[in-house]
Structures are given as C-alpha cells and as structure tokens.
Short mmCIF file of C-alpha atoms in Angstrom, two decimals:
data_model
loop_
_atom_site.label_atom_id
_atom_site.label_comp_id
_atom_site.label_asym_id
_atom_site.label_seq_id
_atom_site.Cartn_x
_atom_site.Cartn_y
_atom_site.Cartn_z
CA MET A 1 96.89 73.96 110.73
CA GLN A 2 94.84 77.01 111.57
CA VAL A 3 94.44 80.70 110.80
CA THR A 4 96.46 82.70 113.35
CA ARG A 5 95.98 86.26 112.07
CA LEU A 6 93.71 88.27 109.77
CA ARG A 7 94.64 91.74 108.58
CA VAL A 8 92.88 94.38 106.50
CA TYR A 9 94.45 97.40 104.77
CA PRO A 10 91.66 99.92 104.03
CA VAL A 11 94.00 102.24 102.08
CA LYS A 12 96.62 100.69 99.83
CA SER A 13 100.12 101.13 101.40
CA PHE A 14 98.76 102.51 104.70
CA ALA A 15 99.30 100.57 107.91
CA GLY A 16 96.67 97.86 108.34
CA TYR A 17 94.84 96.53 111.36
CA ASP A 18 94.06 93.07 112.76
CA VAL A 19 90.55 91.64 112.87
CA ASP A 20 89.16 88.52 114.55
CA SER A 21 86.99 87.65 111.55
CA ALA A 22 86.35 88.94 108.04
CA GLU A 23 83.78 88.57 105.29
CA VAL A 24 85.26 87.15 102.10
CA LEU A 25 84.06 88.79 98.88
CA PRO A 26 85.02 87.84 95.29
CA TRP A 27 87.66 90.63 95.26
CA GLY A 28 89.14 89.92 98.72
CA LEU A 29 88.44 90.59 102.39
CA ALA A 30 85.68 93.13 102.98
CA GLY A 31 87.14 96.63 103.31
CA ASP A 32 90.58 95.70 102.02
CA ARG A 33 92.33 98.18 99.68
CA ARG A 34 89.24 99.88 98.29
CA TRP A 35 91.04 103.22 98.81
CA GLY A 36 94.34 104.31 97.28
CA VAL A 37 96.65 107.27 96.83
CA VAL A 38 97.53 108.83 93.47
CA ASP A 39 99.58 111.83 92.41
CA ALA A 40 98.37 114.86 90.46
CA SER A 41 98.52 112.87 87.20
CA GLY A 42 96.55 109.93 88.60
CA ALA A 43 99.59 107.62 88.88
CA PRO A 44 99.53 105.32 91.92
CA VAL A 45 101.58 106.41 94.94
CA THR A 46 102.68 103.49 97.14
CA ALA A 47 105.05 102.92 100.04
CA ARG A 48 107.64 101.73 97.55
CA GLU A 49 108.21 105.38 96.67
CA GLN A 50 106.71 107.07 99.75
CA ASN A 51 107.75 105.12 102.84
CA GLY A 52 105.78 107.50 105.04
CA LEU A 53 102.52 105.92 103.89
CA LEU A 54 103.28 103.01 106.23
CA ALA A 55 102.99 105.39 109.20
CA LEU A 56 99.47 106.48 108.23
CA THR A 57 96.34 104.75 109.52
CA ALA A 58 92.78 104.43 108.29
CA GLU A 59 89.95 103.36 110.57
CA PRO A 60 86.79 102.31 108.71
CA LEU A 61 83.55 103.95 109.81
CA THR A 62 80.16 102.29 109.84
CA ASP A 63 78.85 104.57 107.07
CA GLY A 64 81.66 103.56 104.69
CA GLY A 65 83.96 106.50 105.36
CA LEU A 66 87.39 106.56 106.97
CA LEU A 67 89.13 108.17 109.91
CA LEU A 68 92.66 109.05 108.77
CA GLY A 69 95.44 109.25 111.35
CA GLU A 70 99.13 108.80 112.03
CA ARG A 71 101.13 106.38 114.17
CA ARG A 72 103.73 108.96 115.25
CA PRO A 73 103.61 110.37 118.79
CA GLY A 74 101.96 113.76 119.04
CA ALA A 75 100.04 113.40 115.80
CA GLY A 76 97.15 115.79 115.37
CA ASP A 77 93.46 114.99 115.40
CA PRO A 78 92.32 112.36 112.89
CA LEU A 79 90.50 113.45 109.76
CA ARG A 80 87.10 112.08 108.88
CA VAL A 81 86.66 111.31 105.17
CA ASP A 82 83.28 110.42 103.68
CA ARG A 83 82.99 107.84 100.96
CA PRO A 84 82.79 109.87 97.72
CA THR A 85 79.80 108.18 96.13
CA ASP A 86 78.65 111.27 94.20
CA ALA A 87 82.06 112.53 93.05
CA GLU A 88 83.07 112.82 89.40
CA PRO A 89 85.41 109.92 88.46
CA ILE A 90 89.03 110.73 87.66
CA ILE A 91 91.46 108.74 85.55
CA VAL A 92 93.92 106.71 87.61
CA GLY A 93 96.91 104.64 86.62
CA HIS A 94 96.15 101.55 88.69
CA SER A 95 96.45 98.64 86.27
CA ARG A 96 93.05 97.61 84.86
CA GLN A 97 91.24 100.13 87.06
CA GLY A 98 90.69 103.06 84.71
CA THR A 99 88.92 105.52 87.01
CA ALA A 100 88.25 106.05 90.70
CA LEU A 101 86.34 108.59 92.78
CA PRO A 102 88.30 111.42 94.47
CA ALA A 103 87.79 111.84 98.21
CA GLY A 104 88.00 115.63 98.08
CA ALA A 105 90.24 118.60 98.75
CA GLU A 106 90.43 118.21 102.53
CA ALA A 107 91.69 114.63 102.31
CA ASP A 108 94.10 115.62 99.54
CA ALA A 109 95.56 118.46 101.62
CA TRP A 110 95.95 116.15 104.63
CA LEU A 111 97.84 113.58 102.55
CA SER A 112 99.94 116.09 100.67
CA ALA A 113 101.12 117.74 103.90
CA ARG A 114 102.35 114.43 105.26
CA LEU A 115 103.95 113.10 102.09
CA GLY A 116 105.43 116.36 100.76
CA ILE A 117 103.95 115.79 97.31
CA ASP A 118 100.72 116.65 95.52
CA ALA A 119 98.68 113.59 96.53
CA ARG A 120 95.03 112.61 96.19
CA LEU A 121 92.96 110.02 98.04
CA VAL A 122 90.66 107.97 95.80
CA TRP A 123 88.03 105.28 96.30
CA GLN A 124 87.22 102.29 94.12
CA PRO A 125 83.43 102.25 93.75
CA ASP A 126 83.04 98.87 92.05
CA PRO A 127 85.71 96.12 92.25
CA ARG A 128 83.77 94.10 89.70
CA GLU A 129 85.24 96.36 87.02
CA ARG A 130 88.85 95.37 87.74
CA THR A 131 90.12 91.96 86.65
CA VAL A 132 93.11 89.93 87.82
CA ASN A 133 95.92 89.90 85.27
CA PRO A 134 96.27 86.47 83.60
CA HIS A 135 100.03 86.71 84.24
CA ASN A 136 99.14 86.60 87.94
CA GLY A 137 96.95 83.54 87.51
CA GLY A 138 93.73 85.42 86.88
CA LEU A 139 90.75 83.84 85.13
CA PRO A 140 88.12 85.88 83.25
CA ASP A 141 85.72 86.07 86.21
CA ASP A 142 88.34 86.98 88.85
CA ARG A 143 87.95 90.45 90.32
CA LEU A 144 90.29 92.68 92.30
CA SER A 145 90.37 95.65 94.69
CA LEU A 146 93.26 98.14 94.40
CA ALA A 147 95.70 95.45 95.54
CA ASP A 148 98.67 94.86 93.25
CA ALA A 149 98.25 91.35 91.90
CA GLY A 150 95.65 89.27 93.72
CA PRO A 151 92.64 89.59 96.03
CA VAL A 152 94.19 87.87 99.07
CA LEU A 153 97.76 87.25 100.25
CA LEU A 154 98.41 84.30 102.56
CA ALA A 155 101.66 83.80 104.47
CA SER A 156 102.85 81.00 106.74
CA GLU A 157 104.55 81.28 110.13
CA ALA A 158 106.49 78.11 109.29
CA SER A 159 107.87 79.76 106.16
CA LEU A 160 108.85 82.88 108.08
CA ALA A 161 110.57 80.76 110.73
CA GLN A 162 112.59 79.07 107.97
CA LEU A 163 113.51 82.46 106.51
CA ASP A 164 114.71 83.62 109.94
CA ALA A 165 116.74 80.41 110.30
CA TRP A 166 118.40 81.02 106.94
CA ALA A 167 119.31 84.60 107.80
CA ASP A 168 122.59 85.71 109.34
CA GLU A 169 122.75 85.16 113.11
CA SER A 170 123.07 88.90 113.66
CA THR A 171 119.72 89.53 111.94
CA PRO A 172 116.79 89.85 114.37
CA PRO A 173 113.61 87.90 113.57
CA LEU A 174 111.57 89.56 110.84
CA ASP A 175 108.13 91.00 111.44
CA MET A 176 105.50 89.24 109.32
CA LEU A 177 103.99 92.66 108.59
CA ARG A 178 106.87 93.37 106.19
CA PHE A 179 105.04 91.05 103.79
CA ARG A 180 101.62 92.69 104.31
CA PRO A 181 99.57 89.48 104.38
CA ASN A 182 95.81 89.36 104.73
CA ILE A 183 95.88 85.87 106.22
CA VAL A 184 98.55 84.21 108.35
CA ILE A 185 98.55 80.49 109.14
CA ASP A 186 100.75 78.51 111.49
CA GLY A 187 101.74 76.04 108.75
CA ASP A 188 103.04 72.50 108.92
CA GLU A 189 106.23 72.77 106.89
CA PRO A 190 108.02 75.74 105.33
CA PHE A 191 106.70 76.85 101.94
CA ALA A 192 104.24 73.97 101.64
CA GLU A 193 101.72 76.60 100.50
CA ASP A 194 103.65 77.07 97.26
CA ALA A 195 102.32 73.77 95.92
CA TRP A 196 98.69 74.00 97.02
CA PRO A 197 96.23 74.41 94.12
CA PHE A 198 93.36 75.13 96.55
CA VAL A 199 92.88 75.69 100.27
CA GLU A 200 89.85 75.88 102.53
CA LEU A 201 89.95 78.27 105.48
CA GLY A 202 87.02 77.42 107.69
CA GLU A 203 84.18 77.07 105.19
CA VAL A 204 85.63 79.36 102.50
CA ARG A 205 87.52 77.91 99.55
CA PHE A 206 90.34 79.73 97.74
CA ARG A 207 92.28 79.05 94.56
CA ILE A 208 96.03 79.65 94.77
CA THR A 209 96.97 81.73 91.72
CA LYS A 210 100.74 82.10 92.18
CA VAL A 211 103.59 82.44 94.63
CA CYS A 212 104.05 86.13 95.45
CA ASP A 213 107.14 87.90 94.12
CA ARG A 214 108.52 90.35 96.66
CA CYS A 215 109.57 93.94 96.01
CA MET A 216 111.89 96.37 97.77
CA MET A 217 109.01 97.48 100.03
CA THR A 218 109.74 94.45 102.24
CA LEU A 219 113.08 96.06 103.15
CA ILE A 220 111.24 98.74 105.19
CA ASP A 221 110.66 98.01 108.88
CA PRO A 222 106.89 98.58 109.26
CA GLU A 223 107.31 100.09 112.74
CA THR A 224 110.43 102.26 112.48
CA LEU A 225 110.39 102.79 108.68
CA ALA A 226 114.15 102.06 108.70
CA ARG A 227 115.39 100.43 105.50
CA GLY A 228 117.74 97.43 105.56
CA LYS A 229 118.81 94.49 103.41
CA GLU A 230 116.43 91.84 104.70
CA PRO A 231 114.46 89.86 103.71
CA ILE A 232 115.52 90.27 100.07
CA ARG A 233 119.15 89.35 100.79
CA THR A 234 118.22 85.99 102.33
CA LEU A 235 115.38 85.30 99.90
CA ALA A 236 117.81 85.87 97.03
CA LYS A 237 119.99 83.03 98.36
CA HIS A 238 117.19 80.51 98.87
CA ARG A 239 114.03 81.64 97.09
CA ARG A 240 115.10 83.23 93.83
CA TRP A 241 113.90 82.19 90.39
CA SER A 242 112.75 83.98 87.22
CA GLY A 243 114.72 87.02 88.36
CA GLN A 244 112.50 87.53 91.46
CA THR A 245 112.39 86.57 95.13
CA TRP A 246 109.30 84.86 96.49
CA PHE A 247 107.34 84.62 99.76
CA GLY A 248 103.65 83.93 100.42
CA VAL A 249 100.92 83.03 97.94
CA LEU A 250 98.20 85.00 96.18
CA MET A 251 94.66 83.62 96.25
CA VAL A 252 91.26 84.19 94.66
CA PRO A 253 88.11 83.30 96.63
CA VAL A 254 86.17 80.48 95.04
CA SER A 255 83.29 80.71 97.51
CA GLY A 256 82.05 83.39 99.88
CA GLY A 257 81.44 83.47 103.60
CA SER A 258 83.36 84.49 106.68
CA ILE A 259 86.71 83.37 108.05
CA ALA A 260 88.03 83.81 111.57
CA VAL A 261 91.19 83.44 113.57
CA GLY A 262 91.32 79.80 114.69
CA ASP A 263 89.64 78.42 111.57
CA ALA A 264 91.06 75.17 110.24
CA VAL A 265 93.33 75.25 107.18
CA ARG A 266 92.69 72.41 104.73
CA PRO A 267 94.79 72.41 101.52
CA ASP A 268 93.92 70.19 98.55
#
C-alpha cells in the first residue's frame, strides 16, 4: 500500500489543493484549516450551511497570508489577506477554540459579498490551545486545528471502489473529494483501515482515533455544487451504526516529520 494523494484545506470548508509532500505537525498537516469563517456572532459558518464556500479557494503565501479566489469562470482578481498576528482576539463558537484573530474588514467584505451573509474570516494563532474531544478518541495531549473532529482524515481508494460497487448502477463513480480527506491511500481491502489502531506513512506514525461519521456535506458535488442523495443513501445501507454513516478514519500524529505521495503505508 502507498499514499496516492495529499490534500490541504487552508480555510475550513473552502476548496483544498493537492500537494506532493507535507510536514506533519501535532495538530495535522502544516497549513491545514488554520483559517475559518464565522458569522457576526462568532458561530462557525461551514459548507454544510453555505455550499458556496466549496467554490472559494485559498492559496497560502510564503509570509503566512492567503490569496483568496473563486473557482467560477470570470471571477474577479484574488484578494490578498495578511495573517492577523496583531489583531484583537474575538470570541468564536468553534468547539474548544474560544477565540481567534479576525482577518479584517476587507476580507470580511469579500466573503460577505460571495456568501450573502455577514461573514468574517478568522485565523487560529495557536493550535496547542485546542484539544481533541475525548468522544472523538482524543487524549489529553492531542491538539487540533479548526477541523471538526480530528487532526487528519485518511480515506482509502479500495473503500471508495466498494462504495461505488454498492451504489445503484445509474450512479456515476463518486469523487473522493466529497469526503475531504487529507490523505488518500490505495488500500488492500475495503474498509481495512477501520480496524487499524496505528499506521505508519513513510516515517510518520499516526494513531487511529475513530471511524469518521459522515454528514450531509458529502451530498454536495465538490465541482458543480449540485446536491444529490449519494453517498449517504448507499452508506446507510451498508455502513450505518449508532445512528450515523461512516467512511474514512480520523488520526492523530504520534510522531512528526514529512510524508509524500508514494510513501509506504504500514498499519499495525
């Protein structure tokens, strides 16, 4: 088995981008989900409520800022956003986060115009302050970016192939990006990853914390933003327990280092 794809999402719920290699930090892949969107009250805004977030892009800059853009044809010039290191923290509703730093009025206006709501872009200055919920397999020293439940999400091509095989014949193959993984592997058998307590990717070791429960966001085609019934309909027939449907596994890094596409996958 080997790593076939690595993906980073600089802003939570924005479109991500592929990388050939990534540094692994205690709270996930470097640059992953350190930015997020909140409303005027500080409550998180995600693509579950605002599908249009999936059409927005964020290119990381070498100085830590972002270049915000859109995937739609004819989109205007991208907006440069500096990392708000000197901003006054604001209260945000991200679980276990508490506060974050606002990116500023220009970024807020750019977001609000595209979402049609009063939205704010925020940055997480220190992931060491946010812990992983014990209900998601977190231990006291586990840390987290602005991701929902775990630092890293791994998905298997073998598992997706099985899901496609289970689906109705009229259903086209699903895009792995519906599941927003950080790491994709080719796999040896469908859903074998569910039972792994640990896995080494290259020289980096991860602890599997839980199988990932899937929300209605997976029903949105990441390219067209059209909403359908898959994959939840098929998962509900074959991968439903505890009132949820399940695909992929959440992981916490046990060691640091770098991983790359082509690295060996060694579960234990």
